């Protein structure tokens, strides 16, 4: 099986963030390519209620905030965001491959106020 980039659903998630969500044969697993710059989300925090996110940094760097912990990430790093953790990042031309379990969907994610 091969899934071409042109099959991915492109979505703007912030002023400076784009996600390419690749269609998967099952709802058990998701995969997306994210291209992020500056703060994502634009304000507040993301909080996934259900999905685990495993992210591999392809290029760029960022400061990642997870539950008020500050982590510096760069090319070659992997970071994991578990369900119910709140997070945001300050990205510098960041490109990440994100694997989610189960597949990510909008209704399970909320944006919290600062």
C-alpha atoms as one frame of an Amber mdcrd trajectory, in Angstrom:
protein
   0.000   0.000   0.000   1.164   3.513  -0.764  -0.496   6.772   0.180   0.577
   9.740  -1.937   0.901  13.244  -0.506  -1.773  14.458  -2.920  -4.204  12.112
  -1.093  -3.524  13.844   2.239  -6.068  16.323   3.559  -4.359  19.721   3.955
  -5.545  21.816   6.879  -4.382  25.127   8.356  -4.277  24.707  12.150  -2.947
  28.164  12.966  -1.677  31.282  11.208   1.645  29.500  10.710   0.767  25.827
  10.884  -0.293  23.331   8.229  -1.114  19.654   8.675  -1.228  17.031   5.920
  -3.440  14.256   7.297  -2.926  10.997   5.393  -5.941   8.695   4.979  -5.497
   5.411   6.851  -7.306   2.104   6.282  -8.291   1.899   9.968  -9.321   4.345
  12.712  -6.862   2.636  15.076  -3.866   4.618  13.785  -3.245   7.991  12.172
  -0.285   9.655  10.467   0.265  13.273   9.515   3.008  15.605   8.357   3.021
  18.940  10.187   4.807  22.098   9.067   4.823  24.644  11.889   6.371  28.033
  12.529   5.989  30.403  15.468   3.383  29.567  18.160   0.986  26.659  17.665
  -1.819  26.987  18.603  -1.882  30.761  18.098  -2.945  31.108  21.758  -3.894
  28.754  24.555  -3.093  25.047  24.772  -4.067  21.907  22.832  -5.485  19.026
  24.831  -6.249  15.687  23.201  -8.794  13.747  25.189  -8.144  10.339  23.584
  -5.168  10.294  21.206  -1.557   9.482  21.974   0.799  11.467  19.732   4.268
  10.249  18.821   6.180  12.922  16.905   9.473  12.628  15.021  11.263  15.894
  14.205  12.269  15.816  10.533  13.736  19.330  10.509  13.719  22.602  12.388
  13.453  23.095  16.125  10.992  24.189  18.789  10.401  24.815  22.427   7.639
  22.462  23.490   5.514  23.077  26.562   3.727  20.001  27.978   1.839  20.465
  31.248   4.048  23.482  32.075   7.314  21.588  31.391   9.591  23.300  28.891
  11.442  21.011  26.444  13.787  21.964  23.613  13.422  19.729  20.560  15.380
  19.540  17.321  15.936  17.413  14.229  16.118  13.705  15.035  14.238  13.951
  18.347  11.030  12.103  19.175   8.506  13.499  21.624   5.319  11.956  22.948
   2.159  13.701  24.089  -0.230  11.506  26.038  -4.004  11.945  26.276  -5.182
  14.714  28.603  -1.798  16.479  28.601  -1.989  20.103  27.551   0.643  21.366
  25.121   1.756  24.124  22.803   4.990  24.921  21.024   7.098  27.786  19.742
   8.341  26.427  16.427  11.246  27.476  14.231  10.557  26.049  10.754   9.518
  22.771  12.362   8.550  19.773  10.249   7.316  16.716  12.168   5.868  13.333
  11.341   3.061  12.566  13.808   1.633   9.138  14.502  -1.553   9.045  16.557
  -3.335   6.207  18.233  -6.238   6.121  17.670  -6.451   8.253  14.544  -6.750
  11.949  15.461 -10.116  13.642  14.955 -11.214  17.202  15.757 -13.948  16.380
  18.241 -11.503  14.756  20.689  -9.244  17.822  20.790  -9.899  21.059  22.615
  -8.090  24.363  22.901  -7.733  25.588  26.478  -7.339  29.216  27.500  -3.970
  30.388  28.850
